[in-house]
Each structure stands twice: as C-alpha cells, then as structure tokens.
PDB file of C-alpha atoms in Angstrom:
ATOM      1  CA  UNK J   1       5.851 -12.851 -10.566  1.00 48.00           C
ATOM      2  CA  UNK J   2       5.823 -15.096  -7.450  1.00 52.00           C
ATOM      3  CA  UNK J   3       3.655 -18.173  -7.199  1.00 48.00           C
ATOM      4  CA  UNK J   4       0.833 -17.845  -4.644  1.00 50.00           C
ATOM      5  CA  UNK J   5       0.026 -20.686  -2.237  1.00 59.00           C
ATOM      6  CA  UNK J   6      -3.649 -20.554  -3.221  1.00 68.00           C
ATOM      7  CA  UNK J   7      -4.320 -20.924  -6.938  1.00 77.00           C
ATOM      8  CA  UNK J   8      -5.414 -17.667  -8.569  1.00 81.00           C
ATOM      9  CA  UNK J   9      -9.123 -17.257  -9.242  1.00 88.00           C
ATOM     10  CA  UNK J  10     -10.187 -17.026 -12.863  1.00 89.00           C
ATOM     11  CA  UNK J  11     -10.604 -13.405 -14.012  1.00 89.00           C
ATOM     12  CA  UNK J  12     -10.116 -11.926 -10.511  1.00 89.00           C
ATOM     13  CA  UNK J  13      -7.526  -9.378  -9.484  1.00 90.00           C
ATOM     14  CA  UNK J  14      -4.442 -11.268  -8.428  1.00 92.00           C
ATOM     15  CA  UNK J  15      -1.409  -8.996  -8.350  1.00 95.00           C
ATOM     16  CA  UNK J  16      -0.523  -5.302  -8.387  1.00 97.00           C
ATOM     17  CA  UNK J  17       2.763  -3.571  -9.209  1.00 97.00           C
ATOM     18  CA  UNK J  18       4.005  -0.120  -8.245  1.00 97.00           C
ATOM     19  CA  UNK J  19       6.975   1.986  -9.253  1.00 98.00           C
ATOM     20  CA  UNK J  20       9.479   2.859  -6.531  1.00 97.00           C
ATOM     21  CA  UNK J  21      12.498   5.120  -6.631  1.00 97.00           C
ATOM     22  CA  UNK J  22      13.797   3.782  -3.304  1.00 97.00           C
ATOM     23  CA  UNK J  23      13.101   0.073  -2.972  1.00 97.00           C
ATOM     24  CA  UNK J  24      14.852  -0.268   0.395  1.00 97.00           C
ATOM     25  CA  UNK J  25      12.918   2.599   2.027  1.00 97.00           C
ATOM     26  CA  UNK J  26       9.618   1.418   0.541  1.00 98.00           C
ATOM     27  CA  UNK J  27      10.261  -2.130   1.751  1.00 97.00           C
ATOM     28  CA  UNK J  28      11.134  -0.919   5.265  1.00 98.00           C
ATOM     29  CA  UNK J  29       8.045   1.337   5.388  1.00 98.00           C
ATOM     30  CA  UNK J  30       5.494  -1.333   4.436  1.00 98.00           C
ATOM     31  CA  UNK J  31       7.183  -3.941   6.606  1.00 97.00           C
ATOM     32  CA  UNK J  32       7.094  -1.632   9.647  1.00 97.00           C
ATOM     33  CA  UNK J  33       3.603  -0.182   9.191  1.00 98.00           C
ATOM     34  CA  UNK J  34       1.607  -3.042   7.662  1.00 97.00           C
ATOM     35  CA  UNK J  35       3.789  -6.104   8.392  1.00 97.00           C
ATOM     36  CA  UNK J  36       4.170  -6.996   4.728  1.00 97.00           C
ATOM     37  CA  UNK J  37       6.616  -9.768   3.855  1.00 97.00           C
ATOM     38  CA  UNK J  38       9.046  -9.324   0.948  1.00 98.00           C
ATOM     39  CA  UNK J  39      10.987 -11.421  -1.538  1.00 97.00           C
ATOM     40  CA  UNK J  40      13.874  -9.758  -3.368  1.00 97.00           C
ATOM     41  CA  UNK J  41      14.000 -10.928  -6.985  1.00 97.00           C
ATOM     42  CA  UNK J  42      16.671  -8.540  -8.223  1.00 96.00           C
ATOM     43  CA  UNK J  43      18.151  -5.177  -7.285  1.00 96.00           C
ATOM     44  CA  UNK J  44      15.314  -3.668  -9.375  1.00 97.00           C
ATOM     45  CA  UNK J  45      12.304  -5.723  -8.200  1.00 98.00           C
ATOM     46  CA  UNK J  46      10.797  -6.811  -4.869  1.00 98.00           C
ATOM     47  CA  UNK J  47       7.558  -8.715  -4.345  1.00 98.00           C
ATOM     48  CA  UNK J  48       5.263  -8.461  -1.330  1.00 97.00           C
ATOM     49  CA  UNK J  49       2.775 -10.763   0.390  1.00 95.00           C
ATOM     50  CA  UNK J  50       0.515 -10.507   3.471  1.00 94.00           C
ATOM     51  CA  UNK J  51      -1.092  -7.363   2.073  1.00 95.00           C
ATOM     52  CA  UNK J  52      -4.560  -8.640   1.128  1.00 92.00           C
ATOM     53  CA  UNK J  53      -3.398  -8.622  -2.506  1.00 93.00           C
ATOM     54  CA  UNK J  54       0.081  -9.744  -3.512  1.00 95.00           C
ATOM     55  CA  UNK J  55       2.242  -7.477  -5.610  1.00 97.00           C
ATOM     56  CA  UNK J  56       5.589  -5.922  -6.211  1.00 98.00           C
ATOM     57  CA  UNK J  57       7.644  -2.780  -6.577  1.00 98.00           C
ATOM     58  CA  UNK J  58       9.906  -2.151  -9.553  1.00 98.00           C
ATOM     59  CA  UNK J  59      12.714   0.407  -9.719  1.00 98.00           C
ATOM     60  CA  UNK J  60      11.460   3.582 -11.397  1.00 97.00           C
ATOM     61  CA  UNK J  61      11.518   7.351 -11.056  1.00 96.00           C
ATOM     62  CA  UNK J  62       7.731   7.428 -11.578  1.00 96.00           C
ATOM     63  CA  UNK J  63       5.187   7.217  -8.776  1.00 96.00           C
ATOM     64  CA  UNK J  64       1.474   6.442  -8.548  1.00 97.00           C
ATOM     65  CA  UNK J  65      -0.955   9.314  -7.743  1.00 96.00           C
ATOM     66  CA  UNK J  66      -4.724   9.375  -8.207  1.00 95.00           C
ATOM     67  CA  UNK J  67      -4.544  13.027  -9.345  1.00 94.00           C
ATOM     68  CA  UNK J  68      -2.503  11.791 -12.317  1.00 94.00           C
ATOM     69  CA  UNK J  69      -5.090   9.142 -13.182  1.00 95.00           C
ATOM     70  CA  UNK J  70      -3.621   6.219 -11.227  1.00 96.00           C
ATOM     71  CA  UNK J  71      -5.800   3.829  -9.276  1.00 96.00           C
ATOM     72  CA  UNK J  72      -5.920   4.528  -5.533  1.00 97.00           C
ATOM     73  CA  UNK J  73      -5.470   1.490  -3.316  1.00 97.00           C
ATOM     74  CA  UNK J  74      -7.190   1.908   0.040  1.00 97.00           C
ATOM     75  CA  UNK J  75      -6.380   0.067   3.272  1.00 97.00           C
ATOM     76  CA  UNK J  76      -9.020  -0.626   5.935  1.00 97.00           C
ATOM     77  CA  UNK J  77      -8.259   0.116   9.599  1.00 97.00           C
ATOM     78  CA  UNK J  78     -10.182  -0.574  12.807  1.00 96.00           C
ATOM     79  CA  UNK J  79      -8.268   2.341  14.416  1.00 97.00           C
ATOM     80  CA  UNK J  80      -7.792   5.156  11.908  1.00 97.00           C
ATOM     81  CA  UNK J  81      -5.799   7.508  14.147  1.00 97.00           C
ATOM     82  CA  UNK J  82      -3.426   4.718  15.222  1.00 97.00           C
ATOM     83  CA  UNK J  83      -2.800   3.831  11.581  1.00 98.00           C
ATOM     84  CA  UNK J  84      -2.134   7.490  10.783  1.00 98.00           C
ATOM     85  CA  UNK J  85       0.368   7.711  13.647  1.00 98.00           C
ATOM     86  CA  UNK J  86       2.179   4.541  12.488  1.00 98.00           C
ATOM     87  CA  UNK J  87       2.423   5.854   8.938  1.00 98.00           C
ATOM     88  CA  UNK J  88       3.870   9.188  10.081  1.00 98.00           C
ATOM     89  CA  UNK J  89       6.323   7.467  12.449  1.00 98.00           C
ATOM     90  CA  UNK J  90       7.603   5.286   9.601  1.00 98.00           C
ATOM     91  CA  UNK J  91       8.233   8.267   7.313  1.00 97.00           C
ATOM     92  CA  UNK J  92       4.964   8.431   5.404  1.00 98.00           C
ATOM     93  CA  UNK J  93       3.590  11.848   4.482  1.00 98.00           C
ATOM     94  CA  UNK J  94      -0.083  12.622   5.109  1.00 98.00           C
ATOM     95  CA  UNK J  95      -1.358  14.307   1.932  1.00 98.00           C
ATOM     96  CA  UNK J  96      -5.042  14.559   2.903  1.00 98.00           C
ATOM     97  CA  UNK J  97      -5.851  14.687   6.634  1.00 98.00           C
ATOM     98  CA  UNK J  98      -8.712  12.605   8.023  1.00 98.00           C
ATOM     99  CA  UNK J  99     -12.011  13.554   6.436  1.00 98.00           C
ATOM    100  CA  UNK J 100     -15.563  12.209   6.541  1.00 97.00           C
ATOM    101  CA  UNK J 101     -17.346  10.588   3.623  1.00 95.00           C
ATOM    102  CA  UNK J 102     -20.693   8.722   3.536  1.00 93.00           C
ATOM    103  CA  UNK J 103     -20.172   5.623   5.703  1.00 91.00           C
ATOM    104  CA  UNK J 104     -16.718   6.355   7.033  1.00 97.00           C
ATOM    105  CA  UNK J 105     -13.605   8.448   7.450  1.00 98.00           C
ATOM    106  CA  UNK J 106     -10.276   8.310   5.645  1.00 98.00           C
ATOM    107  CA  UNK J 107      -6.948   9.957   4.948  1.00 98.00           C
ATOM    108  CA  UNK J 108      -4.404   9.786   2.125  1.00 98.00           C
ATOM    109  CA  UNK J 109      -0.644   9.375   2.397  1.00 98.00           C
ATOM    110  CA  UNK J 110       2.468   8.828   0.352  1.00 98.00           C
ATOM    111  CA  UNK J 111       5.129   6.275   1.203  1.00 98.00           C
ATOM    112  CA  UNK J 112       8.888   6.953   0.861  1.00 97.00           C
ATOM    113  CA  UNK J 113       8.918   6.404  -2.932  1.00 97.00           C
ATOM    114  CA  UNK J 114       6.026   8.848  -3.390  1.00 97.00           C
ATOM    115  CA  UNK J 115       3.198   6.426  -4.178  1.00 98.00           C
ATOM    116  CA  UNK J 116      -0.206   7.528  -2.873  1.00 98.00           C
ATOM    117  CA  UNK J 117      -2.453   5.275  -0.783  1.00 98.00           C
ATOM    118  CA  UNK J 118      -5.404   5.857   1.529  1.00 98.00           C
ATOM    119  CA  UNK J 119      -6.716   4.343   4.768  1.00 98.00           C
ATOM    120  CA  UNK J 120     -10.375   4.291   5.733  1.00 97.00           C
ATOM    121  CA  UNK J 121     -12.472   3.246   8.727  1.00 97.00           C
ATOM    122  CA  UNK J 122     -16.185   2.887   9.370  1.00 95.00           C
ATOM    123  CA  UNK J 123     -17.977   5.552  11.352  1.00 84.00           C
ATOM    124  CA  UNK J 124     -18.319   4.340  14.945  1.00 67.00           C
TER     125      UNK J 124
END
C-alpha cells in the first residue's frame, strides 16, 4: 500500500481496493475521465491517487456491484451530463440512466473491468 503525503487519520477511511480483470483499460479509463494518477507496483496491482480517497486495483476476475452486496462509491459532479458524456466516451457503460432522488440526481456506470460506480449532482 503506498505511503500518503498526509499522515492517515486515526480510525478514518484511508484506502480502498477494487478487483479488475483488465488493469490497463481500467487505468486508462480513470486517468482519462477523472484524472487519477497511478503507480504500478506489479503486473497484478496498481495504486491510484488524486481520487478523493487513495486506493488500488488488483488483478481478479471478480468485480464490485452493489446488487451483489458490494459498497457503491459515488463521485460528485458539478455538471452531471458532462460527466456522463465523458464516461461513455472513455468506454464506461451507463447501467442506470440519470434519475432524481431527494436532494439531487445521479446515474450509475461500470468501468472497463466491470466495477460499478455512481455520479451524483445537487438539484439546481
């Protein structure tokens, strides 16, 4: 696990890891869409920074989906439709189109390795 510049806070979330069946495609996707930075630690593990929470992807045939009981990580966007367009252009798949919920709007997507994420925005 990489060392953060700021010391970790006691008993606070510090790092998250995801499975990925295609590390190169996943790395390219998150770099293009969200400007994440990556460190390759081995052919089976890459770490990311500049994501709001540091983490990594490990080589696996599994993927993370909320319908299977996995936690859903949700990005915030000032421009929901622009974020949706960027995700689609980079090869993401929209799994739940934009919908309203109390206080905002959001959509769900999967990245090239099949992991599910969501993006939300406040109601204007």
